C-alpha cells in the first residue's frame, strides 16, 4: 500500500495532526514563538513516527503475506502482490490491512469505499465466518464473486487472506440454466367416474369441457405446453422459473377447479397433480408419475412435487376423498391375497404399534378367514402396548387367544416362505414389529390412511384406499370375495364392526355407502351392536380424567388444544377419547391433545374434515387421515412448551395457506 492509500485510511490521524499544527502555529504567532516552534517540532516528529510505524507495519504485513503465499505452494517468481486475482488481507476485527493492485483495479475500481471495514466487500459477512466456511458467494458493485479465505496467526492475532474470483458471468449462466430446467406435471381430474352415475353423457361431456377450459386458461398464464393423453389426464411441460411461480401461488388451480360449478351447482370435481423435477426428461417423467400416485394416495385434491433429491412437497389436500362405489378392485385384491396365502408358508398379521380396535379387529377377521381356508395364521401383537384391551379380553373369553403371538415368538417361528399381512398402516416403522416385516418373504399391505413418503415399497400387494372409513371396512369387503361362504363368525364380525365404529365415530365421519353396506354384511353374520358398544366402555376414573382434559382445553384458531399433566396406564386411550369429545364443542373444527409418555411427547389430533389434521401432524413427522392423525416426538429432542408453540404456528400456517 503506497503513501496515497496510507493517508486515505488514516483520516483520524490526519485530523488530529492538523489540529495540532494549527494550535502550534497559533501559539507561535500570538502567544510564545519559542514554545510554538517547539510544539511544531514535536508535532512533526510525531507525524514522522506515525508514518514510519505505519509503513513498517505495512512492510511486516507484506512479509506476512509473502509467507502465507509460500504456504499456498506459490512459486518463488510469483508473489502474492502480483497474484493475478484480487487479494485482500484483513484482521480479526474486520479491518482492512492490505490489498494488492489487482484488488484496487478490479474490485474497488473508481468506487468510493466507506472506512476501513472489509465487510463492505463481502456482503456484510465477518471474515471469521468466511474462514469457517472456507468460501462464500458475495456481491459488490453488481458483480458476483466467490471469496476464498486462508487464515493464519501473526503476533498471536488472527489474520485472514481473502481471494476474490469474479464469476459473475458464470453465475448468471448457471442461474439461467437452472431457471430453464424442464419439469413435467401430470394432472388427473378426480371424481369424473363417480359423476357418471348422476349426470347424463352429454352433461358429463360439458363438465369435462368446462374443467379442461379452466386448465387451458391457467396454462396460458405461463409459457407451458399442455397435452391431453387420456380422458381425464393431462401432461404439462414447463420450465423451472414457471414452476416456482406456480408453487409460490400454491397451485391456485386446485382452488379454481374445486369451486367449479355446473348449472349453478357445485359438483365436487377436484384435481390431483404430480410434478417431477429431474436431470433429464425421463427422470422428470418418472418422478411426476410417482408424485401423482402419491397425490392420489393421499386422497386427491392436492399437488405433490417430487424434486431431484427425491423429496416431496405437498400443496392443497383440504377436500374429503371421493368415495369409490365400485368393488372391482376389492374383488381382484381378494383373489390375489387368497392365491398368495394358498401357495406360501405361514401367515403373520400385524397392525400398527399401540394397536386399536380397527387395527386388531381387521387382523382378527383376516386371521380367522385364512384359518378357515386351511392355512396357518397368527396375529403379531404386543399385549403390553395395545389400546384394544377390551377386544383382547373378548378373545380370551371366547377361547381365541391362541391366535395372538408376541413379536419375539413370531420371529422365532417364521420360515423362509412366510407371508406378513400389515393392516391399518403402510409405514414400516409404525408396524408392531419391523423385524417381523423385514423377515417376511411376501408382504401384503391393507390400509386406508393417506399415503406418506416413507411408505412400504416392497409389498407384493399394496391395497390402499383412502376413501374408505377404516381397515375393518376394507377387510370386510375382501372377505366377501375370498369365498362364496362366510369365513368368519359372530366374534370376528363384532371385532370388525368395532373397528368401523371407532374410525367413523359411530358412523358420523367418513361413513359412505360402502361403509353401511359393510356394516350390514357384518350384521347379517351376527354382529351384536350392544356387545360392540361394550368394547368402548371405560372406568369411572378414566371418564373423570377425560373430562379433566376437556376442561383444561384452550381454543386457538377454532381449534381446541389441551396439554395433559398427569400420567396413568391407559393415558393414550383417554387422550384419544378426549380429542374425539372436544369436537362436540361449538365452534371447534379440530382438537389436539398433547401428552407425555415413555420418553415421547404425543399428539392426538381429530377434526370433522374442515381442518386436515394429517397435514398438520406431518409437520411433526406424524401422519394419519384427514380427520384423525397423530404424531410422536422424542423428549430428548424438544420440550412440551416447544411442541405446543410449533403446533400453534403450524395451525396458523395451515389456515393462512388454506385461505
PDB file of C-alpha atoms in Angstrom, residues 310-424:
ATOM      1  CA  UNK A 310     -36.427 -37.407  -4.291  1.00  0.00           C
ATOM      2  CA  UNK A 311     -38.005 -35.298  -1.524  1.00  0.00           C
ATOM      3  CA  UNK A 312     -41.683 -34.324  -1.643  1.00  0.00           C
ATOM      4  CA  UNK A 313     -43.610 -31.100  -1.161  1.00  0.00           C
ATOM      5  CA  UNK A 314     -47.389 -31.121  -0.815  1.00  0.00           C
ATOM      6  CA  UNK A 315     -49.953 -28.423  -1.545  1.00  0.00           C
ATOM      7  CA  UNK A 316     -53.735 -28.457  -1.073  1.00  0.00           C
ATOM      8  CA  UNK A 317     -55.447 -31.550   0.264  1.00  0.00           C
ATOM      9  CA  UNK A 318     -58.392 -29.914   2.011  1.00  0.00           C
ATOM     10  CA  UNK A 319     -61.224 -31.904   0.403  1.00  0.00           C
ATOM     11  CA  UNK A 320     -62.501 -35.238   1.580  1.00  0.00           C
ATOM     12  CA  UNK A 321     -61.600 -38.263  -0.514  1.00  0.00           C
ATOM     13  CA  UNK A 322     -64.108 -39.191  -3.189  1.00  0.00           C
ATOM     14  CA  UNK A 323     -65.717 -42.478  -2.296  1.00  0.00           C
ATOM     15  CA  UNK A 324     -65.307 -45.189  -4.890  1.00  0.00           C
ATOM     16  CA  UNK A 325     -68.584 -47.018  -5.339  1.00  0.00           C
ATOM     17  CA  UNK A 326     -67.199 -49.889  -7.422  1.00  0.00           C
ATOM     18  CA  UNK A 327     -65.842 -53.061  -5.806  1.00  0.00           C
ATOM     19  CA  UNK A 328     -63.904 -54.345  -8.788  1.00  0.00           C
ATOM     20  CA  UNK A 329     -60.550 -53.625  -7.165  1.00  0.00           C
ATOM     21  CA  UNK A 330     -61.602 -55.335  -3.915  1.00  0.00           C
ATOM     22  CA  UNK A 331     -62.522 -58.498  -5.821  1.00  0.00           C
ATOM     23  CA  UNK A 332     -59.184 -58.558  -7.672  1.00  0.00           C
ATOM     24  CA  UNK A 333     -57.200 -57.959  -4.463  1.00  0.00           C
ATOM     25  CA  UNK A 334     -59.155 -60.645  -2.586  1.00  0.00           C
ATOM     26  CA  UNK A 335     -58.327 -63.263  -5.217  1.00  0.00           C
ATOM     27  CA  UNK A 336     -54.658 -62.225  -5.252  1.00  0.00           C
ATOM     28  CA  UNK A 337     -54.372 -62.453  -1.448  1.00  0.00           C
ATOM     29  CA  UNK A 338     -56.054 -65.855  -1.478  1.00  0.00           C
ATOM     30  CA  UNK A 339     -53.579 -67.102  -4.099  1.00  0.00           C
ATOM     31  CA  UNK A 340     -50.537 -65.916  -2.126  1.00  0.00           C
ATOM     32  CA  UNK A 341     -51.869 -67.418   1.111  1.00  0.00           C
ATOM     33  CA  UNK A 342     -52.515 -70.756  -0.570  1.00  0.00           C
ATOM     34  CA  UNK A 343     -49.090 -71.023  -2.202  1.00  0.00           C
ATOM     35  CA  UNK A 344     -46.942 -69.532   0.577  1.00  0.00           C
ATOM     36  CA  UNK A 345     -45.989 -70.537   4.088  1.00  0.00           C
ATOM     37  CA  UNK A 346     -47.414 -69.450   7.415  1.00  0.00           C
ATOM     38  CA  UNK A 347     -49.191 -66.110   7.563  1.00  0.00           C
ATOM     39  CA  UNK A 348     -48.491 -63.463  10.214  1.00  0.00           C
ATOM     40  CA  UNK A 349     -50.837 -60.494  10.501  1.00  0.00           C
ATOM     41  CA  UNK A 350     -49.983 -57.321  12.364  1.00  0.00           C
ATOM     42  CA  UNK A 351     -51.150 -53.732  12.606  1.00  0.00           C
ATOM     43  CA  UNK A 352     -49.538 -50.598  13.922  1.00  0.00           C
ATOM     44  CA  UNK A 353     -47.909 -50.051  17.300  1.00  0.00           C
ATOM     45  CA  UNK A 354     -50.362 -49.377  20.108  1.00  0.00           C
ATOM     46  CA  UNK A 355     -52.981 -51.340  18.202  1.00  0.00           C
ATOM     47  CA  UNK A 356     -56.571 -50.069  18.393  1.00  0.00           C
ATOM     48  CA  UNK A 357     -59.922 -51.669  17.676  1.00  0.00           C
ATOM     49  CA  UNK A 358     -59.601 -51.080  13.928  1.00  0.00           C
ATOM     50  CA  UNK A 359     -56.088 -52.492  13.690  1.00  0.00           C
ATOM     51  CA  UNK A 360     -56.724 -55.550  15.876  1.00  0.00           C
ATOM     52  CA  UNK A 361     -60.287 -56.084  14.641  1.00  0.00           C
ATOM     53  CA  UNK A 362     -59.233 -56.336  10.993  1.00  0.00           C
ATOM     54  CA  UNK A 363     -56.319 -58.607  11.984  1.00  0.00           C
ATOM     55  CA  UNK A 364     -58.633 -60.962  13.903  1.00  0.00           C
ATOM     56  CA  UNK A 365     -61.010 -61.284  10.952  1.00  0.00           C
ATOM     57  CA  UNK A 366     -58.190 -61.941   8.463  1.00  0.00           C
ATOM     58  CA  UNK A 367     -56.583 -64.494  10.771  1.00  0.00           C
ATOM     59  CA  UNK A 368     -59.847 -66.432  11.191  1.00  0.00           C
ATOM     60  CA  UNK A 369     -60.595 -66.254   7.463  1.00  0.00           C
ATOM     61  CA  UNK A 370     -57.171 -67.619   6.496  1.00  0.00           C
ATOM     62  CA  UNK A 371     -57.540 -70.404   9.040  1.00  0.00           C
ATOM     63  CA  UNK A 372     -60.940 -71.200   7.529  1.00  0.00           C
ATOM     64  CA  UNK A 373     -59.166 -71.593   4.191  1.00  0.00           C
ATOM     65  CA  UNK A 374     -56.998 -74.278   5.784  1.00  0.00           C
ATOM     66  CA  UNK A 375     -53.839 -72.233   6.243  1.00  0.00           C
ATOM     67  CA  UNK A 376     -51.868 -71.455   9.376  1.00  0.00           C
ATOM     68  CA  UNK A 377     -52.157 -67.840  10.554  1.00  0.00           C
ATOM     69  CA  UNK A 378     -51.352 -65.800  13.658  1.00  0.00           C
ATOM     70  CA  UNK A 379     -51.638 -62.199  14.845  1.00  0.00           C
ATOM     71  CA  UNK A 380     -48.458 -60.407  15.934  1.00  0.00           C
ATOM     72  CA  UNK A 381     -49.218 -58.044  18.810  1.00  0.00           C
ATOM     73  CA  UNK A 382     -47.507 -56.546  21.839  1.00  0.00           C
ATOM     74  CA  UNK A 383     -50.126 -57.075  24.544  1.00  0.00           C
ATOM     75  CA  UNK A 384     -48.350 -54.654  26.879  1.00  0.00           C
ATOM     76  CA  UNK A 385     -48.882 -51.738  24.479  1.00  0.00           C
ATOM     77  CA  UNK A 386     -52.258 -52.438  22.911  1.00  0.00           C
ATOM     78  CA  UNK A 387     -55.092 -49.914  23.145  1.00  0.00           C
ATOM     79  CA  UNK A 388     -57.632 -52.611  22.341  1.00  0.00           C
ATOM     80  CA  UNK A 389     -57.571 -54.362  25.695  1.00  0.00           C
ATOM     81  CA  UNK A 390     -61.335 -54.980  25.694  1.00  0.00           C
ATOM     82  CA  UNK A 391     -61.031 -56.810  22.376  1.00  0.00           C
ATOM     83  CA  UNK A 392     -58.146 -58.925  23.693  1.00  0.00           C
ATOM     84  CA  UNK A 393     -60.260 -59.838  26.713  1.00  0.00           C
ATOM     85  CA  UNK A 394     -63.087 -60.868  24.395  1.00  0.00           C
ATOM     86  CA  UNK A 395     -60.730 -63.205  22.513  1.00  0.00           C
ATOM     87  CA  UNK A 396     -59.656 -64.804  25.783  1.00  0.00           C
ATOM     88  CA  UNK A 397     -63.268 -65.281  26.891  1.00  0.00           C
ATOM     89  CA  UNK A 398     -64.155 -66.883  23.568  1.00  0.00           C
ATOM     90  CA  UNK A 399     -61.119 -69.201  23.601  1.00  0.00           C
ATOM     91  CA  UNK A 400     -59.481 -67.497  20.610  1.00  0.00           C
ATOM     92  CA  UNK A 401     -56.338 -66.178  22.301  1.00  0.00           C
ATOM     93  CA  UNK A 402     -54.196 -68.861  20.620  1.00  0.00           C
ATOM     94  CA  UNK A 403     -54.061 -66.692  17.512  1.00  0.00           C
ATOM     95  CA  UNK A 404     -52.066 -63.997  19.370  1.00  0.00           C
ATOM     96  CA  UNK A 405     -48.251 -64.100  19.271  1.00  0.00           C
ATOM     97  CA  UNK A 406     -45.649 -61.724  20.634  1.00  0.00           C
ATOM     98  CA  UNK A 407     -43.220 -60.233  18.081  1.00  0.00           C
ATOM     99  CA  UNK A 408     -40.351 -62.265  19.565  1.00  0.00           C
ATOM    100  CA  UNK A 409     -42.248 -65.543  19.262  1.00  0.00           C
ATOM    101  CA  UNK A 410     -43.348 -64.727  15.723  1.00  0.00           C
ATOM    102  CA  UNK A 411     -39.757 -64.052  14.605  1.00  0.00           C
ATOM    103  CA  UNK A 412     -38.595 -67.386  16.015  1.00  0.00           C
ATOM    104  CA  UNK A 413     -41.367 -69.260  14.156  1.00  0.00           C
ATOM    105  CA  UNK A 414     -41.141 -67.522  10.787  1.00  0.00           C
ATOM    106  CA  UNK A 415     -39.820 -69.551   7.871  1.00  0.00           C
ATOM    107  CA  UNK A 416     -38.208 -68.565   4.593  1.00  0.00           C
ATOM    108  CA  UNK A 417     -41.584 -68.517   2.798  1.00  0.00           C
ATOM    109  CA  UNK A 418     -43.672 -66.753   5.447  1.00  0.00           C
ATOM    110  CA  UNK A 419     -46.158 -64.070   4.453  1.00  0.00           C
ATOM    111  CA  UNK A 420     -46.788 -60.955   6.530  1.00  0.00           C
ATOM    112  CA  UNK A 421     -50.040 -59.012   6.138  1.00  0.00           C
ATOM    113  CA  UNK A 422     -49.881 -55.470   7.504  1.00  0.00           C
ATOM    114  CA  UNK A 423     -53.199 -53.779   8.283  1.00  0.00           C
ATOM    115  CA  UNK A 424     -54.115 -50.193   9.209  1.00  0.00           C
TER     116      UNK A 424
END
